[in-house]
Short mmCIF file of C-alpha atoms and ligand atoms in Angstrom, two decimals:
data_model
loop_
_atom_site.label_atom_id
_atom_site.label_comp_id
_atom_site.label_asym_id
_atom_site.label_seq_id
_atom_site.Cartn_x
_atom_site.Cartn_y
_atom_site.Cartn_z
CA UNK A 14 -110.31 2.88 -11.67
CA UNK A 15 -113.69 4.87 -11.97
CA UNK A 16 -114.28 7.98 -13.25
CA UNK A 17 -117.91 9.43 -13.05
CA UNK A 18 -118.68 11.80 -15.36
CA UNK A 19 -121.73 14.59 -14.43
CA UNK A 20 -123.49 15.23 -17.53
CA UNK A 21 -126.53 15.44 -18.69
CA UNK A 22 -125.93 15.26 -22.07
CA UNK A 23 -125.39 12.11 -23.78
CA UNK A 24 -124.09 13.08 -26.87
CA UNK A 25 -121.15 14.22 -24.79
CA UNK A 26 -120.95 10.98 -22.27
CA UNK A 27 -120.44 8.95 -25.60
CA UNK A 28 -117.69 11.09 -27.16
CA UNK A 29 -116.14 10.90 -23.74
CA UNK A 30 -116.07 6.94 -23.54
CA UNK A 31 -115.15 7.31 -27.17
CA UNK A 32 -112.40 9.73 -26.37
CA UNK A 33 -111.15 7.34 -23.22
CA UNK A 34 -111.27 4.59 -26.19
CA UNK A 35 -109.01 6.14 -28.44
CA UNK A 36 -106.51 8.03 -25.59
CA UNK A 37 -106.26 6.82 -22.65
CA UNK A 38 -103.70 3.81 -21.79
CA UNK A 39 -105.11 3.33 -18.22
CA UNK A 40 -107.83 0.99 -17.01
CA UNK A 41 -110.38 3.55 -16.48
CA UNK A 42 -114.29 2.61 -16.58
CA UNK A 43 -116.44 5.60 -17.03
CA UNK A 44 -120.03 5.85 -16.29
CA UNK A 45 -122.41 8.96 -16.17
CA UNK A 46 -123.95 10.56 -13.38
CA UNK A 47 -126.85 12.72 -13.82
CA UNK A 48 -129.90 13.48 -10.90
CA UNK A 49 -131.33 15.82 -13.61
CA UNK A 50 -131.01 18.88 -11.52
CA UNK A 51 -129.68 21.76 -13.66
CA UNK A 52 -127.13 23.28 -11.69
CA UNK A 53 -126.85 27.36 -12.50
CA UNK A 54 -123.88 27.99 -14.40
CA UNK A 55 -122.03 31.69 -14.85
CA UNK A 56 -119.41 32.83 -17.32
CA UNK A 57 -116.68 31.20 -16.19
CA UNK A 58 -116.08 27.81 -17.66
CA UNK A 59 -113.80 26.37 -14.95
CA UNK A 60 -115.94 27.35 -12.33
CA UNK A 61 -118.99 26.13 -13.71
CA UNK A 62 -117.35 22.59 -14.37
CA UNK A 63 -116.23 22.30 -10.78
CA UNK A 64 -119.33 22.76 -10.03
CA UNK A 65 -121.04 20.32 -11.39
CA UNK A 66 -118.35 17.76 -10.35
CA UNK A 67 -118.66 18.92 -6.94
CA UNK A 68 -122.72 18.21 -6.98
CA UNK A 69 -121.45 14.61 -7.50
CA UNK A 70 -117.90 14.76 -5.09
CA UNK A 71 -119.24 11.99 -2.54
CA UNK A 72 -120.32 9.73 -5.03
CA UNK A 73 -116.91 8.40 -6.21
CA UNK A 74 -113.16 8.32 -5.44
CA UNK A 75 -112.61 9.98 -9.20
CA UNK A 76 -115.41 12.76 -10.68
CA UNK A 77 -115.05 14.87 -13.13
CA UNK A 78 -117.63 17.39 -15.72
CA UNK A 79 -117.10 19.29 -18.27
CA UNK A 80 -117.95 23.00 -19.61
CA UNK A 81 -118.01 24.00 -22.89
CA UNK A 82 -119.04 26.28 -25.80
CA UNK A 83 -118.33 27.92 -28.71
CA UNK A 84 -116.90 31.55 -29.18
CA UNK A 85 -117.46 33.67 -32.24
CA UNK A 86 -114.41 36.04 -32.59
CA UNK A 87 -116.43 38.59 -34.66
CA UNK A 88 -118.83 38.77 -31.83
CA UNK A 89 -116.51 39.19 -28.59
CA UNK A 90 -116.79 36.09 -28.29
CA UNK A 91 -120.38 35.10 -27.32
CA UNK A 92 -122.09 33.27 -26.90
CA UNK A 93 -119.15 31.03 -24.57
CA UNK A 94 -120.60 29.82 -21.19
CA UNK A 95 -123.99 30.49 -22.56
CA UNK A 96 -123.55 28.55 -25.44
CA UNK A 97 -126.76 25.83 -23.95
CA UNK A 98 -128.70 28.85 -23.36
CA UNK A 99 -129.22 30.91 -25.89
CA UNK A 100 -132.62 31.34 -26.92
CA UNK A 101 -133.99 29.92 -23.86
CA UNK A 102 -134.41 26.88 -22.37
CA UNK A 103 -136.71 25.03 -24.35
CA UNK A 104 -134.94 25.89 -27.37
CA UNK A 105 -133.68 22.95 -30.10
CA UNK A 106 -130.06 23.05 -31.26
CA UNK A 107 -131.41 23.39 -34.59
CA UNK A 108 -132.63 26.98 -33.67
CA UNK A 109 -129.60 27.89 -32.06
CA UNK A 110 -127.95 26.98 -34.97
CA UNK A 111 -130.21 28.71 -36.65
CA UNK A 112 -129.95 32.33 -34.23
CA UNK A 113 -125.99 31.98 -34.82
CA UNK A 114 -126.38 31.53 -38.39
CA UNK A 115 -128.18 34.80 -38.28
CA UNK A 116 -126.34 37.03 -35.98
CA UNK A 117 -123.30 36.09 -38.84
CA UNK A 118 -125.58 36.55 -41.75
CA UNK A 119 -123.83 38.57 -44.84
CA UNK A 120 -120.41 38.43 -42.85
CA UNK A 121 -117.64 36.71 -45.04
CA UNK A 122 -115.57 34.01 -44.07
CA UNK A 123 -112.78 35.94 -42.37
CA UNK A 124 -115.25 37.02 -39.87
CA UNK A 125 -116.53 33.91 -39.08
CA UNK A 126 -113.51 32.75 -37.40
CA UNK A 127 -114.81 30.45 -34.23
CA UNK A 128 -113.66 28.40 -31.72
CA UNK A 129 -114.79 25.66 -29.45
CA UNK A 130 -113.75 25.93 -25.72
CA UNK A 131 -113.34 23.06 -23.28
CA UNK A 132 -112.93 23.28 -19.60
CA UNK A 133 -112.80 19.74 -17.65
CA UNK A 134 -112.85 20.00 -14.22
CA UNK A 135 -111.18 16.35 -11.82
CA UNK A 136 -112.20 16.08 -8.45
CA UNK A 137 -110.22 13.63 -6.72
CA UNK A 138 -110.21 12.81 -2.73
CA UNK A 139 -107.05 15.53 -2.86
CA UNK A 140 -107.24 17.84 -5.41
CA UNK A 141 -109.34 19.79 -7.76
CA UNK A 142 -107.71 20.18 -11.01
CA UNK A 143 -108.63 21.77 -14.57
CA UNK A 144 -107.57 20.86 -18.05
CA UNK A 145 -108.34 22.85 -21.16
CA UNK A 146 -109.30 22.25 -24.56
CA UNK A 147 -109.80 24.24 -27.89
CA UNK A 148 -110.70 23.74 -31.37
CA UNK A 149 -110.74 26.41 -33.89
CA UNK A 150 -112.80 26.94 -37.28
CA UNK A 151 -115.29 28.73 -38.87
CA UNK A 152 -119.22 29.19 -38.57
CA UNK A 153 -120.51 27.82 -42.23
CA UNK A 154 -122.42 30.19 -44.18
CA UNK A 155 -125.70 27.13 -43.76
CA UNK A 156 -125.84 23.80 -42.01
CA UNK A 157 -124.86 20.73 -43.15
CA UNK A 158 -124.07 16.92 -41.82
CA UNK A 159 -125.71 14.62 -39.55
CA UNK A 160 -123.18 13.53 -37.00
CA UNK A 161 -122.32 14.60 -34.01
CA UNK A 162 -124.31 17.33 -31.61
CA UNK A 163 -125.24 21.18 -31.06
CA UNK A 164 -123.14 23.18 -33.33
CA UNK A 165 -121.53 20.45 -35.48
CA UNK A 166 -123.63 21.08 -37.96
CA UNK A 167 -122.18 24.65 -38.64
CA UNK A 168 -118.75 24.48 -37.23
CA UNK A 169 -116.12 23.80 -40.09
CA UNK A 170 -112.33 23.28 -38.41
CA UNK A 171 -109.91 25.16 -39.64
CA UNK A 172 -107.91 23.74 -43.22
CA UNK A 173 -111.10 21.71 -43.58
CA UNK A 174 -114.38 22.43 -45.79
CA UNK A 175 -116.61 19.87 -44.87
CA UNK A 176 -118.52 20.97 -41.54
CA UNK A 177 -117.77 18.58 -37.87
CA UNK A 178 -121.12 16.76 -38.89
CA UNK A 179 -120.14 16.29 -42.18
CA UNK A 180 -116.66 15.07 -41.24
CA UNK A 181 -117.83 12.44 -38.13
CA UNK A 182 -117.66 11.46 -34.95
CA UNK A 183 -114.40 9.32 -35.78
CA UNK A 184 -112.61 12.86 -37.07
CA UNK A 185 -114.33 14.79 -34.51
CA UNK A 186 -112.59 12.59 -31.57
CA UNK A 187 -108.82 12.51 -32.48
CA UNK A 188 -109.16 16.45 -32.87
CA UNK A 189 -112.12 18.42 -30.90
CA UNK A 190 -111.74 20.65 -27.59
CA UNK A 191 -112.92 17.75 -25.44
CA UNK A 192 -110.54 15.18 -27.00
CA UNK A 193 -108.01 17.84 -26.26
CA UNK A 194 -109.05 18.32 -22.90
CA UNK A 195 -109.71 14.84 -21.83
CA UNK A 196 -106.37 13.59 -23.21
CA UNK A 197 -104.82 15.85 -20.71
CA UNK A 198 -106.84 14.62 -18.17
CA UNK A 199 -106.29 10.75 -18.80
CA UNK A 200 -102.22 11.40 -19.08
CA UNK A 201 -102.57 13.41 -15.42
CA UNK A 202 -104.76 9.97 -14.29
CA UNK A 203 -102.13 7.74 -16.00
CA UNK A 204 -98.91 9.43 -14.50
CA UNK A 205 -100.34 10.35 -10.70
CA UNK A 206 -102.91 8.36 -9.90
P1 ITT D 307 -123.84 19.32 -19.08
O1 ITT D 307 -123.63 20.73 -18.56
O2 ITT D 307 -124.87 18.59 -18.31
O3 ITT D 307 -122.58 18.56 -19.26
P2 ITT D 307 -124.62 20.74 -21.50
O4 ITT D 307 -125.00 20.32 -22.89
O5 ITT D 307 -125.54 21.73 -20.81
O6 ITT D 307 -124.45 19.43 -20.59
P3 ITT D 307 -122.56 22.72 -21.38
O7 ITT D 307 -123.25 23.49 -20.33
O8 ITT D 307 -121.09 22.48 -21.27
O9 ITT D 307 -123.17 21.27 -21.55
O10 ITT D 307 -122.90 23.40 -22.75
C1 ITT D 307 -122.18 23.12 -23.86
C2 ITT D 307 -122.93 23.61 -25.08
O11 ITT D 307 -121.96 24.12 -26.00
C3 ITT D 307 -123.63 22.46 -25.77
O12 ITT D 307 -124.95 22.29 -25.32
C4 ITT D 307 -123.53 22.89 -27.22
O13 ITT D 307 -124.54 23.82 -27.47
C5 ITT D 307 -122.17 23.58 -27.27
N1 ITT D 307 -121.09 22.61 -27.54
C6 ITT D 307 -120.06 22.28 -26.72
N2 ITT D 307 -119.30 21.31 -27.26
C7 ITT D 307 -119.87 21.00 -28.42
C8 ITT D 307 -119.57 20.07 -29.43
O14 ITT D 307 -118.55 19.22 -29.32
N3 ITT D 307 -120.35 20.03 -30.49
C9 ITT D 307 -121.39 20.85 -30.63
N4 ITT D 307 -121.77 21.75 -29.73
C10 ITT D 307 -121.02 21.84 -28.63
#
């Protein structure tokens, strides 16, 4: 079976086929799909991944994107949906690392509490289906760590210390909202499809 993925970030298209490495029990080849347009997105994470699956629906039997972000507790949690666009949209990840770090500066660790949402939305010849993910943590006080993408840097999961980039792509895919997310999606391939 295929599954296209619309992305058009590649950090996420390789913890994906990562993910599919580690999870899924089904012959499943997954390639990206990406014609560079950025489709608008709102502030609803299911809607916006169906969205972006459905830009793709004719290309494949099997297509499927994901939405995602991180919510700050302390803050309502924003920035969610928006998570890409905060600060613009020319902005690095560093500086919205950087604008989170300082919308939380002075607050202790208690009201840093975070979480990162996942929203995967399948789009099959049938159906349209949605499966969620979530990781929880806490915003670090500074950045720290190399690996992975976008917030990693600053995100520490909870009954850890060492921040998602600190702790590596192999931690990050047994445990993060789009392992969670995709898991569920690879058992609904594996048992229907
Ligand atoms: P596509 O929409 O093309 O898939 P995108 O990067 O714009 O790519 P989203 O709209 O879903 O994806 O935005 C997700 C943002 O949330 C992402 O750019 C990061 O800023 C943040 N984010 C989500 N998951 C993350 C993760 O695992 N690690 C770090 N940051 C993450």
């Amino acid at each position: 079976m295929e599954l296209l993925v619309a992305t058009t970030n590649l950090h996420k298209l390789e913890e994906i086929k990562n993910i599919a490495l580690k999870w899924c029990k089904k012959d499943i080849v997954i390639k990206g799909i990406s014609d560079g347009v950025d489709i608008e997105e709102g502030l609803d994470y299911k809607e916006n991944a169906i969205k972006k699956a459905s830009y793709y629906k004719k290309r494949a039997a099997f297509v499927c994107a994901e939405d995602s972000g991180i919510e700050l507790f302390s803050l309502g949690g924003a920035p969610g949906p928006l998570s890409s666009r905060i600060g613009g949209d020319d902005i690095s990840h560093k500086t919205q690392r950087e604008l989170i770090l300082y919308l939380l500066k002075g607050m202790k660790m208690e009201l840093r509490y975070a979480r990162y949402h996942a929203e995967v939305a399948l789009l099959t010849e049938k159906e349209v289906r949605t499966f969620t993910g979530f990781w929880y943590g806490y915003i670090a006080k500074e950045e720290r760590g190399e690996e992975g993408f976008g917030y990693d840097p600053i995100f520490i999961p909870e009954n850890e210390t060492k921040t998602v980039a600190e702790l590596g792509n192999e931690y990050k895919i047994l445990r993060s909202h789009r392992a969670m997310a995709f898991k569920k999606l690879f058992e609904y391939l594996e048992t229907n499809y």
